[in-house]
Coordinates of C-alpha atoms in Angstrom, one line a residue:
M1 CA 167.9 45.8 100.0
D2 CA 170.7 45.0 103.0
L3 CA 173.7 46.3 102.2
P4 CA 176.2 43.2 103.0
V5 CA 178.6 43.7 106.3
I6 CA 182.3 43.8 106.0
D7 CA 183.8 41.8 108.9
L8 CA 187.3 43.6 109.0
S9 CA 189.1 40.9 111.8
P10 CA 190.9 38.5 109.1
C11 CA 192.3 41.7 108.4
L12 CA 193.4 43.4 111.2
S13 CA 195.4 39.9 111.6
G14 CA 197.1 40.3 108.5
E15 CA 194.6 37.6 106.3
W16 CA 194.3 40.0 103.3
D17 CA 191.2 38.0 101.3
P18 CA 191.2 38.7 98.1
H19 CA 187.4 38.1 97.2
L20 CA 186.8 39.9 100.6
C21 CA 188.6 42.6 99.1
A22 CA 186.9 42.3 95.4
E23 CA 183.4 42.4 97.9
V24 CA 185.1 46.0 99.6
S25 CA 185.9 47.6 96.1
R26 CA 182.7 46.5 93.7
T27 CA 179.4 47.2 97.3
L28 CA 181.4 50.5 97.0
R29 CA 180.7 50.9 93.6
E30 CA 177.4 49.5 92.5
T31 CA 177.0 51.2 95.9
G32 CA 178.6 54.3 97.4
A33 CA 178.2 52.9 100.8
L34 CA 179.1 49.8 102.8
L35 CA 178.7 48.2 106.7
V36 CA 182.1 47.2 108.8
K37 CA 182.8 45.7 112.0
D38 CA 186.2 46.3 113.3
P39 CA 186.9 44.6 117.3
R40 CA 189.4 47.4 117.8
C41 CA 185.3 50.5 117.2
T42 CA 182.9 49.0 120.2
V43 CA 179.0 50.3 120.9
Q44 CA 180.9 51.1 124.1
D45 CA 182.8 53.4 122.6
N46 CA 180.3 55.4 120.1
D47 CA 177.3 55.2 123.4
R48 CA 180.4 57.6 125.4
F49 CA 180.7 59.6 122.1
I50 CA 177.3 60.7 121.9
D51 CA 176.9 61.6 125.0
M52 CA 178.9 63.7 124.8
M53 CA 177.8 65.3 122.3
E54 CA 174.0 65.2 123.3
R55 CA 175.1 66.7 126.3
Y56 CA 177.1 69.9 124.3
F57 CA 174.6 70.5 121.1
S58 CA 171.4 70.9 123.9
Q59 CA 173.6 73.0 125.7
P60 CA 172.2 76.9 125.1
H61 CA 172.4 79.2 122.2
H62 CA 174.7 81.6 122.6
F63 CA 177.3 78.7 125.1
K64 CA 177.7 76.6 121.2
L65 CA 178.3 80.3 119.0
L66 CA 180.8 80.9 120.9
H67 CA 182.6 77.5 119.4
E68 CA 181.5 79.2 116.2
R69 CA 184.6 80.3 113.0
P70 CA 182.9 81.4 110.1
H71 CA 186.6 83.5 109.2
L72 CA 188.0 79.0 109.1
H73 CA 185.1 78.3 106.1
Y74 CA 184.3 76.3 109.5
Q75 CA 186.2 73.4 109.4
V76 CA 186.7 73.8 113.1
G77 CA 184.2 74.5 115.6
V78 CA 180.3 74.1 115.3
T79 CA 178.3 75.3 112.0
P80 CA 174.9 76.0 113.2
E81 CA 171.9 75.2 112.2
R82 CA 170.6 76.8 108.8
V83 CA 174.6 77.7 107.5
E84 CA 175.0 74.8 105.2
V85 CA 173.5 74.9 102.4
P86 CA 172.4 71.4 101.3
R87 CA 173.4 71.5 97.4
S88 CA 170.2 70.3 95.8
L89 CA 168.9 73.9 96.6
V90 CA 171.2 75.4 94.0
D91 CA 172.8 72.4 92.1
E92 CA 170.6 73.4 89.0
E93 CA 171.7 70.6 87.3
M94 CA 171.2 67.8 90.6
Q95 CA 167.5 69.2 90.5
K96 CA 166.7 68.4 86.8
N97 CA 167.6 64.9 87.5
L98 CA 166.0 65.2 90.8
K99 CA 162.5 65.4 88.3
A100 CA 163.6 63.4 86.4
M101 CA 164.0 60.2 89.8
P102 CA 160.7 58.1 90.0
K103 CA 158.7 59.8 91.9
E104 CA 159.6 56.5 95.0
N105 CA 163.4 57.6 94.6
Q106 CA 162.8 61.3 95.2
P107 CA 164.5 63.0 97.5
H108 CA 162.3 65.5 100.1
T109 CA 162.8 68.7 99.2
P110 CA 164.8 71.7 101.6
I111 CA 163.7 74.5 102.2
G112 CA 166.3 76.2 102.4
P113 CA 169.6 75.3 104.3
D114 CA 170.4 72.1 106.8
L115 CA 167.9 72.3 110.1
K116 CA 171.4 70.5 111.9
W117 CA 173.8 72.1 114.0
R118 CA 177.8 70.8 113.7
Y119 CA 181.1 70.5 115.1
F120 CA 184.7 69.5 112.9
W121 CA 187.5 68.4 115.3
R122 CA 190.5 66.9 113.4
I123 CA 191.7 63.9 113.9
G124 CA 195.4 63.6 113.0
P125 CA 198.2 65.2 112.4
R126 CA 198.8 68.1 109.9
P127 CA 201.2 69.3 107.5
S128 CA 203.5 71.9 109.6
N129 CA 204.0 73.2 105.3
T130 CA 200.4 73.7 103.2
R131 CA 198.7 75.9 101.0
F132 CA 195.5 75.4 102.6
Q133 CA 195.8 76.4 106.6
E134 CA 192.5 77.5 107.2
L135 CA 191.4 73.8 106.2
N136 CA 194.4 72.8 109.4
A137 CA 193.6 74.8 111.7
E138 CA 194.1 74.1 115.6
P139 CA 190.9 72.5 117.5
V140 CA 188.6 75.0 119.3
I141 CA 187.5 73.1 122.8
P142 CA 184.2 74.2 124.7
E143 CA 184.6 75.1 127.9
G144 CA 182.8 72.7 130.9
F145 CA 184.2 69.9 129.0
P146 CA 187.2 68.1 130.6
E147 CA 187.0 65.1 128.7
W148 CA 186.2 66.6 125.3
K149 CA 189.5 66.3 123.6
E150 CA 189.9 62.6 125.0
T151 CA 186.6 61.8 123.9
M152 CA 187.4 62.9 120.1
D153 CA 190.3 61.7 120.2
S154 CA 189.6 58.4 120.7
W155 CA 186.2 57.9 118.6
G156 CA 187.8 59.4 116.0
Y157 CA 191.1 58.1 115.5
K158 CA 189.6 54.9 115.8
M159 CA 187.0 55.5 113.4
I160 CA 190.3 56.9 110.6
A161 CA 192.4 53.4 111.6
A162 CA 189.4 51.5 110.0
I163 CA 188.1 53.1 107.0
E164 CA 192.1 53.4 107.1
V165 CA 191.6 49.3 106.4
V166 CA 188.1 49.9 104.0
A167 CA 191.0 51.8 101.9
E168 CA 193.8 49.0 101.8
M169 CA 190.9 47.1 100.8
A170 CA 188.8 48.3 98.2
A171 CA 192.5 49.4 96.9
I172 CA 193.3 45.1 96.0
G173 CA 189.7 44.7 95.6
F174 CA 190.3 47.6 92.2
G175 CA 193.4 46.1 90.9
L176 CA 195.8 49.3 92.1
P177 CA 198.6 49.2 95.2
K178 CA 197.5 48.2 98.7
D179 CA 198.3 51.9 99.7
A180 CA 196.8 53.8 96.4
F181 CA 193.8 55.5 98.5
T182 CA 196.4 55.7 102.2
S183 CA 199.2 57.1 100.7
L184 CA 196.9 60.2 99.7
M185 CA 195.6 60.0 103.1
K186 CA 198.9 61.0 105.0
L187 CA 199.2 64.6 106.1
G188 CA 194.5 64.6 105.6
P189 CA 192.3 67.0 107.1
H190 CA 190.4 64.6 108.4
L191 CA 187.5 65.4 110.8
L192 CA 185.4 64.3 113.8
A193 CA 181.9 65.4 112.1
P194 CA 178.5 64.7 114.5
T195 CA 176.1 67.1 113.7
G196 CA 173.0 68.0 116.0
S197 CA 169.6 67.5 115.2
D198 CA 167.0 69.0 117.6
L199 CA 162.9 67.0 117.8
Q200 CA 162.0 68.4 120.1
K201 CA 161.7 71.8 118.3
Y202 CA 161.3 69.8 114.3
G203 CA 160.3 66.3 115.2
Q204 CA 158.0 66.3 112.7
E205 CA 157.6 63.6 109.8
G206 CA 158.3 65.4 106.3
T207 CA 161.3 67.4 107.8
V208 CA 164.8 68.1 106.6
F209 CA 168.1 67.8 108.6
A210 CA 170.3 68.2 105.9
G211 CA 169.3 67.2 102.0
Y212 CA 170.2 65.5 99.2
H213 CA 173.7 65.9 99.1
Y214 CA 176.9 63.7 98.7
D215 CA 179.7 64.9 100.5
L216 CA 183.6 66.1 98.8
N217 CA 186.1 64.6 101.6
F218 CA 187.2 60.5 99.8
L219 CA 185.4 57.8 102.5
T220 CA 182.9 58.6 105.3
I221 CA 182.2 57.0 108.1
H222 CA 179.4 57.0 110.4
G223 CA 178.8 54.8 114.1
R224 CA 175.5 53.8 114.6
S225 CA 172.9 56.8 115.2
R226 CA 170.0 56.1 118.0
F227 CA 167.2 58.1 116.3
P228 CA 166.5 56.2 112.2
G229 CA 166.6 58.7 109.0
L230 CA 169.0 58.4 106.7
N231 CA 168.5 57.6 103.1
I232 CA 171.5 56.9 101.2
W233 CA 171.2 56.6 96.9
L234 CA 172.0 53.1 94.9
R235 CA 174.1 54.5 92.4
N236 CA 171.0 52.6 90.8
G237 CA 168.9 56.0 91.0
Q238 CA 167.1 53.9 94.4
K239 CA 166.3 55.5 97.4
V240 CA 167.4 52.8 100.3
E241 CA 166.6 53.9 104.1
V242 CA 169.9 52.9 106.3
K243 CA 169.4 50.0 109.0
V244 CA 173.1 50.3 110.2
P245 CA 172.7 47.1 112.7
I246 CA 174.9 47.9 116.0
G247 CA 177.9 46.8 116.9
C248 CA 178.4 48.0 113.1
L249 CA 180.2 51.4 111.1
L250 CA 178.1 52.7 107.6
I251 CA 181.3 54.1 105.2
Q252 CA 180.3 56.5 102.0
T253 CA 181.9 57.0 99.4
G254 CA 182.7 60.0 99.4
K255 CA 183.8 62.5 95.2
Q256 CA 187.3 62.3 96.2
I257 CA 187.8 58.6 95.9
E258 CA 185.2 59.6 92.6
W259 CA 188.2 61.4 90.8
L260 CA 190.9 58.9 92.2
T261 CA 189.1 55.8 90.2
G262 CA 187.9 58.0 87.6
G263 CA 184.0 57.7 87.7
D264 CA 184.6 54.1 88.2
C265 CA 182.4 54.9 91.6
I266 CA 181.0 57.7 92.5
A267 CA 180.2 60.0 95.8
G268 CA 176.8 58.1 97.1
M269 CA 174.2 60.5 97.4
H270 CA 171.7 61.5 101.0
E271 CA 169.7 63.2 102.8
V272 CA 168.6 62.9 106.6
V273 CA 165.3 63.4 108.1
A274 CA 162.5 62.4 109.8
T275 CA 161.3 59.2 109.1
K276 CA 158.0 56.6 110.7
R277 CA 160.4 55.6 112.4
T278 CA 162.1 58.3 113.4
I279 CA 159.3 59.9 115.3
D280 CA 158.6 55.9 117.3
A281 CA 162.2 56.6 119.0
I282 CA 160.9 60.2 119.7
N283 CA 157.8 58.7 121.3
L284 CA 160.8 55.9 123.2
A285 CA 162.8 58.2 124.0
Q286 CA 160.2 60.8 125.6
E287 CA 158.7 57.2 127.6
Q288 CA 162.4 56.5 128.7
N289 CA 163.1 60.3 129.7
R290 CA 166.2 60.3 127.0
S291 CA 167.8 63.3 124.9
L292 CA 165.5 64.3 122.0
W293 CA 169.2 65.5 120.3
R294 CA 169.8 63.2 117.4
V295 CA 173.8 62.4 117.1
S296 CA 175.1 61.4 113.7
S297 CA 179.4 60.2 115.0
T298 CA 180.7 60.7 111.6
L299 CA 184.3 61.5 110.6
F300 CA 185.1 62.1 107.4
A301 CA 188.2 61.1 105.9
H302 CA 190.4 63.9 103.8
I303 CA 192.9 63.2 100.9
A304 CA 195.9 65.4 102.4
S305 CA 195.3 69.4 101.4
D306 CA 198.5 69.2 98.9
A307 CA 198.3 66.4 97.3
V308 CA 196.4 65.2 93.8
L309 CA 193.7 64.3 92.5
K310 CA 193.7 62.2 88.6
P311 CA 192.4 59.6 88.1
L312 CA 194.8 56.7 89.0
G313 CA 196.8 53.5 87.7
H314 CA 195.0 51.7 85.2
F315 CA 191.1 54.5 85.8
A316 CA 193.0 57.0 84.6
E317 CA 192.2 54.6 80.6
L318 CA 188.1 54.7 81.4
P319 CA 185.6 57.0 78.9
L320 CA 185.3 60.0 81.3
A321 CA 189.0 60.0 82.7
G322 CA 188.9 63.4 80.6
K323 CA 186.5 64.9 83.0
F324 CA 188.5 64.0 86.3
P325 CA 191.5 66.6 85.6
P326 CA 194.8 66.9 88.1
M327 CA 194.1 69.5 91.8
C328 CA 194.9 69.8 94.6
A329 CA 192.6 68.6 97.1
G330 CA 192.6 71.1 98.5
E331 CA 191.9 73.4 96.5
Y332 CA 189.3 71.0 95.2
V333 CA 187.9 71.6 99.1
E334 CA 187.8 75.2 99.1
Q335 CA 185.6 75.4 96.2
E336 CA 183.0 72.9 96.9
L337 CA 182.6 75.0 100.3
A338 CA 182.0 78.3 98.9
V339 CA 179.3 76.3 97.1
I340 CA 177.7 74.9 99.8
N341 CA 178.1 78.6 101.9
L342 CA 180.8 77.8 104.1
K343 CA 183.3 79.2 102.2
G344 CA 183.7 82.9 102.5
K345 CA 181.0 84.0 104.9
K346 CA 182.2 85.9 108.1

């Protein structure tokens, strides 16, 4: 299945086509994923960011561990490989559902914590007063990367700007006020969160870098990776290997939008594995003497930590709305972090 590509240019010029907005909300509802083109987010921007992150992830193990902050739930700085536990390993209900899937749609089975590294970098201002200080901590800047802050902020702010347009289009398409989502995103703990997977060390077909899971935030946005490997699941249970066209960004639904729509739009499931296409890309990179670190150019857009998650507007009348009682967004995030081993580990 080819996901539609939504060009955000008309909205940036003040033209909010209701049919295009309806297409955004419909696609998010039916597939949990969307491809967009934003002229503010260029291929050169993405390449500059990935170049820097390839250089960082290729640094010695002991150097990267200097940027680890486990006492802050790994919500800033680096998360080493084999720390984050894929939900499919610890969620019994999810495991039961996976066994009932047709074999061709089943995800790969991880054998332990994820093999990917990740770096969390805050994007945007933080609240001066919050109950959730650990989710709103100061950033960590590695030594020897003078361009770090400017590169991270530049790419992160551009991607969050794209998310905000999509959030407004989705709100219109869902029949909500245009700012229904973006008003809740203000001062949210948005995270630029690139992952690094060592394909020289773990470059065998079938290797699981990120086990089957959903994202706990509102919407996730990715720039194009230099190595394939992302599989997503549509709402009908079909497994799809994602191919992001050059110049496009991939957006995926997280758990917070599921909450806000009373289950009308559900969090998209996905995994990252080494596929045949990944192996082909590894071989080509070796021929061209390029880095063998697979960097995902990822940003997690969140609802503000102290805002309340609950079904909005007409979504409160849906049959499943009762499964989404009012809850502080930060409280929900902390509960989720505990499940995947990113909270409380010292």
